[in-house]
CSV table of N, CA and C in Angstrom, one decimal:
chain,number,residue,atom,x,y,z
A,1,UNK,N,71.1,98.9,162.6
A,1,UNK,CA,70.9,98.6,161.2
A,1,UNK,C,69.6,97.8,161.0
A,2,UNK,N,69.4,96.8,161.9
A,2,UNK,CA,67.8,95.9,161.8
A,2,UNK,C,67.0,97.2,162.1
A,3,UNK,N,67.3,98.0,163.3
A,3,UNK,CA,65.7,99.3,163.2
A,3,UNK,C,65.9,100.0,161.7
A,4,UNK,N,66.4,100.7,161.4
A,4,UNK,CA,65.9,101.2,160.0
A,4,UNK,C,66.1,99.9,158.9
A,5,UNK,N,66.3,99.2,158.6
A,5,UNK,CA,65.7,98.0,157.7
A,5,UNK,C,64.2,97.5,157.8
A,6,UNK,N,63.6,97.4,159.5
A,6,UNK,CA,62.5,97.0,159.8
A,6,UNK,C,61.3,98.9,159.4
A,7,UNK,N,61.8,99.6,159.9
A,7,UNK,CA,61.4,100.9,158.9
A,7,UNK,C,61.0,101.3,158.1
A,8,UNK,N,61.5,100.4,156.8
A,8,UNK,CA,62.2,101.0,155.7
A,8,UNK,C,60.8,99.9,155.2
A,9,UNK,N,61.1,98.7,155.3
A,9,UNK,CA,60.1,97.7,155.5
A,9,UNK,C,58.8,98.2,155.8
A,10,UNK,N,58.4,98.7,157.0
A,10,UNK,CA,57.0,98.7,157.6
A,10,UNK,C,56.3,100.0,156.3
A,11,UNK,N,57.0,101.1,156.0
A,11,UNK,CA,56.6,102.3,155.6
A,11,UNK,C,56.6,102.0,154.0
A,12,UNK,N,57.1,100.8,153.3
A,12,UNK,CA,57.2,100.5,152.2
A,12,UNK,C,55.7,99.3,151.8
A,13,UNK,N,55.6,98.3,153.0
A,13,UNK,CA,54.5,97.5,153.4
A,13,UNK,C,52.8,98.5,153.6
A,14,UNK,N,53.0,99.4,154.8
A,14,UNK,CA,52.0,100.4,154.6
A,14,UNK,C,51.9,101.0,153.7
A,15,UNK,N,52.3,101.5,152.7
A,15,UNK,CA,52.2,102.2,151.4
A,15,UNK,C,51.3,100.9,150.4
A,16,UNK,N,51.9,100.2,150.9
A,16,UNK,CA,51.3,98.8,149.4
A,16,UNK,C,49.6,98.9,150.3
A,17,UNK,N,49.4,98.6,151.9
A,17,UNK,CA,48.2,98.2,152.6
A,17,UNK,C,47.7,99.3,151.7
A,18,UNK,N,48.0,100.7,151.9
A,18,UNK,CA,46.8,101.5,151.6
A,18,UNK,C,46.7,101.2,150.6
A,19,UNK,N,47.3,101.1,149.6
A,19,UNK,CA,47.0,101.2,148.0
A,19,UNK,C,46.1,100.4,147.9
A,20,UNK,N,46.2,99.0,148.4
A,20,UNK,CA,45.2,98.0,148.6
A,20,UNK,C,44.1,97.9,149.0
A,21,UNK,N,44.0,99.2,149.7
A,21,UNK,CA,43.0,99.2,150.6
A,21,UNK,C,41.9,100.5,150.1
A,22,UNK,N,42.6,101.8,149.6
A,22,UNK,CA,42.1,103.0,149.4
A,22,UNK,C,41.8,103.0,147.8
A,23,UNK,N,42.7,102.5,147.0
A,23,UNK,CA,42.9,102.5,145.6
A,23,UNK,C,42.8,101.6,145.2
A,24,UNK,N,42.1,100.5,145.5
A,24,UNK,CA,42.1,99.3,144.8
A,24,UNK,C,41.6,99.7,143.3
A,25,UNK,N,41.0,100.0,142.8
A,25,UNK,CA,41.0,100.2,141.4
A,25,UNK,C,42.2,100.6,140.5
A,26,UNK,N,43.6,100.8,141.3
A,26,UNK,CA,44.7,101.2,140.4
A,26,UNK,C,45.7,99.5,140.5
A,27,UNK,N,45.2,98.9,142.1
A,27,UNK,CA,45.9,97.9,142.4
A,27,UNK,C,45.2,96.9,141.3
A,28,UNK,N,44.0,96.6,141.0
A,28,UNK,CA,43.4,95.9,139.9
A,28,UNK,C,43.8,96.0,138.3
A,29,UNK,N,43.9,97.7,138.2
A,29,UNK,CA,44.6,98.0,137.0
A,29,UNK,C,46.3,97.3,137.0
A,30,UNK,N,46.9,97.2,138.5
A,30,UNK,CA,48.2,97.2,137.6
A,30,UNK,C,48.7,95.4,137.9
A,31,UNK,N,47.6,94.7,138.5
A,31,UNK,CA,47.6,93.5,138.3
A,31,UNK,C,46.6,92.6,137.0
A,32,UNK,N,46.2,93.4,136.5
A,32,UNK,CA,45.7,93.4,135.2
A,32,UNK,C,47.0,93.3,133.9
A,33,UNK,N,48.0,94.3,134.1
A,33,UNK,CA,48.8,95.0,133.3
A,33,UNK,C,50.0,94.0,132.7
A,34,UNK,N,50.1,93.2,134.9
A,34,UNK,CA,50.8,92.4,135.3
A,34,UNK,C,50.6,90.7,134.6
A,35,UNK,N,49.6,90.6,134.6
A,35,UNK,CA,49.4,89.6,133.8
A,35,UNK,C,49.0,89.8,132.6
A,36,UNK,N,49.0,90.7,132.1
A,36,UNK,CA,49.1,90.6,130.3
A,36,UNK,C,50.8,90.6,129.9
A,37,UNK,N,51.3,91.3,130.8
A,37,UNK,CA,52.5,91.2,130.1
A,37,UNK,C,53.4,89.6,130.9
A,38,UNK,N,52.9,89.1,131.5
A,38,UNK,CA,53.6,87.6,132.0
A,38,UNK,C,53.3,86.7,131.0
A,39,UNK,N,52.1,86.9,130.1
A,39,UNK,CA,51.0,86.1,128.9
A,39,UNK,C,52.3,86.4,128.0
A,40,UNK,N,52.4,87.8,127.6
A,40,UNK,CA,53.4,88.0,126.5
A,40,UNK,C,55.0,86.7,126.5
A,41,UNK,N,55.3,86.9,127.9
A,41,UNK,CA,56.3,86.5,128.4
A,41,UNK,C,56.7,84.4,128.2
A,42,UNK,N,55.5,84.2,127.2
A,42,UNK,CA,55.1,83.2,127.5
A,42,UNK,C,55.1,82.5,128.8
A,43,UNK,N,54.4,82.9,129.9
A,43,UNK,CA,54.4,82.1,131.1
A,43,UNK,C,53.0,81.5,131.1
A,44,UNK,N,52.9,80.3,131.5
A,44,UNK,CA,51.5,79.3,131.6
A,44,UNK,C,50.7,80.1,132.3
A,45,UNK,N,49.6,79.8,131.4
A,45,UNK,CA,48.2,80.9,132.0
A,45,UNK,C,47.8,80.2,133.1
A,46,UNK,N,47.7,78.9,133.6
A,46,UNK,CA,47.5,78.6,134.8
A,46,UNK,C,48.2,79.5,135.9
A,47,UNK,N,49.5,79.4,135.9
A,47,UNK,CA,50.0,79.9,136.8
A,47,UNK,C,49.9,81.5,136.9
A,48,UNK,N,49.7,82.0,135.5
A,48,UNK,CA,49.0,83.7,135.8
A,48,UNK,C,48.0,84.2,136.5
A,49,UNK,N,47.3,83.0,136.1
A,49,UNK,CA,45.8,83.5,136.8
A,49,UNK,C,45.4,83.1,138.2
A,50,UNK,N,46.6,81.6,138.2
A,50,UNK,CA,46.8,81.9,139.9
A,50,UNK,C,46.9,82.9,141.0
A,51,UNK,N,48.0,83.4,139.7
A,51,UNK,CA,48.7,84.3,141.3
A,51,UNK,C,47.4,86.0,140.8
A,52,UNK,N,47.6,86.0,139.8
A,52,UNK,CA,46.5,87.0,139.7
A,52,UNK,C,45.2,87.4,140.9
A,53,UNK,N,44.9,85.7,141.2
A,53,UNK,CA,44.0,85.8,141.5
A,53,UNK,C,44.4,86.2,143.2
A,54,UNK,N,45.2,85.4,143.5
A,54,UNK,CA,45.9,86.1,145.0
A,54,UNK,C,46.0,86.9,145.2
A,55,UNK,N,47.0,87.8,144.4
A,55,UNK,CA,46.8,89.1,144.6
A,55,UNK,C,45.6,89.8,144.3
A,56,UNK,N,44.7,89.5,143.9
A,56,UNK,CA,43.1,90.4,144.3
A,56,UNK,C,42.5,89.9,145.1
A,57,UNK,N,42.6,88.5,146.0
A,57,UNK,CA,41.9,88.6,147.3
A,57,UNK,C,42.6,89.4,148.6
A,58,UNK,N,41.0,89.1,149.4
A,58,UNK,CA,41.3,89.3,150.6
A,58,UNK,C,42.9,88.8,151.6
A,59,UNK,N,42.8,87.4,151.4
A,59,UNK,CA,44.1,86.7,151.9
A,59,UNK,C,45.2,87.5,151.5
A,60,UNK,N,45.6,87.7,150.4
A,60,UNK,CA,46.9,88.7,150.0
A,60,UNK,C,47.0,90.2,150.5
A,61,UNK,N,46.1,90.8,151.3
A,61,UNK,CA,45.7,91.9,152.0
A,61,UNK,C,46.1,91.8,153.7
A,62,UNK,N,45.4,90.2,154.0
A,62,UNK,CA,45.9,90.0,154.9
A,62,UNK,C,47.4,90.1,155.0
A,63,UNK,N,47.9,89.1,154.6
A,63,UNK,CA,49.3,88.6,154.3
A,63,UNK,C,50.6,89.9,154.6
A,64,UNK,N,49.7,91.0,153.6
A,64,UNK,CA,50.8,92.2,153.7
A,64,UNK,C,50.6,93.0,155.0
A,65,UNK,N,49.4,92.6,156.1
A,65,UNK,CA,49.2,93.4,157.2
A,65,UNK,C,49.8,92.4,158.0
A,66,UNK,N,49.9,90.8,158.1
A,66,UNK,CA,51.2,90.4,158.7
A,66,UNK,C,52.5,91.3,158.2
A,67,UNK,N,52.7,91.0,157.2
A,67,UNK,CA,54.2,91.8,157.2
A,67,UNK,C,54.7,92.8,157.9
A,68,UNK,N,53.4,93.9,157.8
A,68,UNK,CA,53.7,94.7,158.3
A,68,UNK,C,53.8,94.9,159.9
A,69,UNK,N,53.0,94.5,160.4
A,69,UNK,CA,52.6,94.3,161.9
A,69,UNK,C,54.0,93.4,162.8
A,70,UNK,N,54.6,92.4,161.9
A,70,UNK,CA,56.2,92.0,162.0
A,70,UNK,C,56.9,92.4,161.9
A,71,UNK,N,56.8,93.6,161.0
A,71,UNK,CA,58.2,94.2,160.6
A,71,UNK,C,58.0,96.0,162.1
A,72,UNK,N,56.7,96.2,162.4
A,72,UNK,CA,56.8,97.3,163.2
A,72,UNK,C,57.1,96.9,164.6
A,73,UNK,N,56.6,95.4,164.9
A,73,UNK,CA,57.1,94.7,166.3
A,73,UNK,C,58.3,94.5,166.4
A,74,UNK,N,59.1,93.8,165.1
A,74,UNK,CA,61.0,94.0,164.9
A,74,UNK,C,61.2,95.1,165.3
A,75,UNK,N,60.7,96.3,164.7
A,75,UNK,CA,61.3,98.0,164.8
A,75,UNK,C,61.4,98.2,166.1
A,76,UNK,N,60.2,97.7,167.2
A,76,UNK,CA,60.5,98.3,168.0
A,76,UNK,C,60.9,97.5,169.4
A,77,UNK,N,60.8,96.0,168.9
A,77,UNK,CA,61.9,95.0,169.5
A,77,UNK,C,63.7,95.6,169.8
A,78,UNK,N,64.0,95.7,167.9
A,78,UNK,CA,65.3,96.2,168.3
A,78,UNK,C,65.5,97.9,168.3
A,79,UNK,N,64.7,98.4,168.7
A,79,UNK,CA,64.6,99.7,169.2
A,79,UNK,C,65.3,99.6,170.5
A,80,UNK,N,64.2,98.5,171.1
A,80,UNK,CA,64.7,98.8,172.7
A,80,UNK,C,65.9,97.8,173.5
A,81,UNK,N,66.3,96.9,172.6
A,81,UNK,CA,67.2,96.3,172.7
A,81,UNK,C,68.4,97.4,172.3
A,82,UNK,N,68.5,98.0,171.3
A,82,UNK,CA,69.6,98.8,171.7
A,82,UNK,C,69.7,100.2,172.5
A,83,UNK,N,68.5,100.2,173.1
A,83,UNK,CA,68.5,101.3,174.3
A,83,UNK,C,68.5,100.7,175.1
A,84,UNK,N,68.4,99.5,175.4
A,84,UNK,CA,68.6,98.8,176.7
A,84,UNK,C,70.2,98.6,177.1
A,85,UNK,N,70.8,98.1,175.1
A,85,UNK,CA,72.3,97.2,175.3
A,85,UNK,C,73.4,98.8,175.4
A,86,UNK,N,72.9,100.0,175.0
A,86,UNK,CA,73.5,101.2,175.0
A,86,UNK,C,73.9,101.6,176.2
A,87,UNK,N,72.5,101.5,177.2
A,87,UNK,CA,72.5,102.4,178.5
A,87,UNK,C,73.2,101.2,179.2
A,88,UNK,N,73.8,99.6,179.1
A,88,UNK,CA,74.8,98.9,179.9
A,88,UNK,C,76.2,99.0,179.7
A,89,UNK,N,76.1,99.2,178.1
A,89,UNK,CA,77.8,99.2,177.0
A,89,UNK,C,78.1,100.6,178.1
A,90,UNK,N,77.4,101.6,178.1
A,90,UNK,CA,77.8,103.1,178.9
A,90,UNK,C,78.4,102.8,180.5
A,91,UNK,N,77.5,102.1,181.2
A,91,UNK,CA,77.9,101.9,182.2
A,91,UNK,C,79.2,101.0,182.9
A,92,UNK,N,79.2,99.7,181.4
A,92,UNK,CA,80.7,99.2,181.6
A,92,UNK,C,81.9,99.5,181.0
A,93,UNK,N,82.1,101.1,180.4
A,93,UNK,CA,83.0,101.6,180.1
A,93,UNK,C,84.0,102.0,181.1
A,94,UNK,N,85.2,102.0,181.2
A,94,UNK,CA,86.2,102.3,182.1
A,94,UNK,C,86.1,104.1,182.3
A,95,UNK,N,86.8,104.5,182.8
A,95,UNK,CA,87.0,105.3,183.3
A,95,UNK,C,88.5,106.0,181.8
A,96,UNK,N,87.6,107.6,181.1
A,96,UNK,CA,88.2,107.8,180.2
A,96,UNK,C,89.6,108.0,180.2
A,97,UNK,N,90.8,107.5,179.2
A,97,UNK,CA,92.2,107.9,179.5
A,97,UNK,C,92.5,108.2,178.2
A,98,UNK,N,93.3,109.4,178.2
A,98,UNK,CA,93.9,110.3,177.3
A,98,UNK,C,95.2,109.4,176.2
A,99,UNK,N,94.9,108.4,174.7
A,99,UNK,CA,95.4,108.2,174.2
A,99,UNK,C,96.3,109.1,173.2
A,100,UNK,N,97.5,109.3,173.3
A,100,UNK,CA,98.3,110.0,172.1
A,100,UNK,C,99.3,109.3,171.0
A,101,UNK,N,99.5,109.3,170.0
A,101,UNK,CA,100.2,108.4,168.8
A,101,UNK,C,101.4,109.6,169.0
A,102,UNK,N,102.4,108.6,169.3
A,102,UNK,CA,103.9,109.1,169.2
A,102,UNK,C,104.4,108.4,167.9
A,103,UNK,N,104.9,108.6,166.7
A,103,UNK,CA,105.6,108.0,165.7
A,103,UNK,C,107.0,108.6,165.8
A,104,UNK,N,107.5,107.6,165.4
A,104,UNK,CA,108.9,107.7,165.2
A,104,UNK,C,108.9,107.9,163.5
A,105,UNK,N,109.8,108.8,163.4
A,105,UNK,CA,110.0,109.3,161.7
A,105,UNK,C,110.3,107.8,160.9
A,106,UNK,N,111.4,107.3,161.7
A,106,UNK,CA,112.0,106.3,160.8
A,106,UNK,C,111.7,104.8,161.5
A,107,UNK,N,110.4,104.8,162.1
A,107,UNK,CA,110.2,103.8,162.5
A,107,UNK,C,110.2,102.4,161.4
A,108,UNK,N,110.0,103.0,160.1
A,108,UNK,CA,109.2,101.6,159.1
A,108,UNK,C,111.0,100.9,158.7
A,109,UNK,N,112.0,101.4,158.9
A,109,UNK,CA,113.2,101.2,158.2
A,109,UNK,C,113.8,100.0,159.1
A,110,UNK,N,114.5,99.4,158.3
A,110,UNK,CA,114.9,97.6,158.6
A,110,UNK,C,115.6,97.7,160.1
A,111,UNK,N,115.0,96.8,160.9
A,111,UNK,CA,115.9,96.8,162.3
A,111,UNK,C,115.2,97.8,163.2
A,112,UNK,N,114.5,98.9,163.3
A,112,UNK,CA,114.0,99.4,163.6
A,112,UNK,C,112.3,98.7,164.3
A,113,UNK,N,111.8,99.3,165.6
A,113,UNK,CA,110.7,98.8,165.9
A,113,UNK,C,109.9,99.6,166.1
A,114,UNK,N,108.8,99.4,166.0
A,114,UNK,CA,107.4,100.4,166.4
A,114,UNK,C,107.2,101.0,167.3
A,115,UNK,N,107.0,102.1,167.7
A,115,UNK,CA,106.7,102.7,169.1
A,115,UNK,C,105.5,102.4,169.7
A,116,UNK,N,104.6,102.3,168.7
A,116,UNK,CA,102.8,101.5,169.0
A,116,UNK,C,102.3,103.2,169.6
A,117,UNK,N,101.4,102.8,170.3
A,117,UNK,CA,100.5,103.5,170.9
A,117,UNK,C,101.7,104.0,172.5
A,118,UNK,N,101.2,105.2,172.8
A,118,UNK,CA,101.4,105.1,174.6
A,118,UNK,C,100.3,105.9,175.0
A,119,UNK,N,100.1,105.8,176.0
A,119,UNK,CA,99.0,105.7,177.3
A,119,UNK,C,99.5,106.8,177.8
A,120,UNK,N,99.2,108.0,177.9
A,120,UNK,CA,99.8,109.4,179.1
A,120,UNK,C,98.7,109.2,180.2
């Protein structure tokens, strides 16, 4: 579950890098858009133009190529952690034995006990 979450992550983060990277003139437009409508929202212009401004530097570019470069080292951290913990779980498995469910019709009725599982 962490490998496709870290994934899902890295391919969602790479999508934002390029955008930031190849298209910045849409990434400007839509942090433009972004802060006209937080203005509407009455939120303090200081803090609009703060983050505005973050998100159009360099540092915020960086930031998302940490993310990403974390989230592809996780991917392939627990990649091999569970091909590591897979090929031992395999090895300390028993030797297979043929389970069968015998039910008794009227096992549920008062006084009566369960047959459970048996082992052939």
């Amino acid at each position: 579950m962490i490998l496709w979450f870290n994934i899902v992550v890295a391919v969602l983060f790479g999508t934002l890098l390029i955008l930031l990277i190849r298209r910045r003139d849409l990434w400007l437009r839509y942090t433009a858009s972004e802060a006209a409508f937080n203005l509407r929202l009455r939120s303090p212009q200081r803090l609009v133009d703060a983050i505005r401004r973050f998100e159009e530097s360099r540092a915020f570019i960086c930031c998302i190529g940490v993310v990403l470069a974390f989230s592809l080292f996780g991917a392939v951290v627990s990649g091999r952690v569970y091909k590591h913990t897979s090929d031992r779980i395999k090895l300390l498995r028993p030797a297979s034995r043929k389970v069968s469910m015998h039910q008794d019709e009227h096992w549920f009725q008062v006084g009566q006990s369960n047959p459970g599982v048996r082992i052939s």
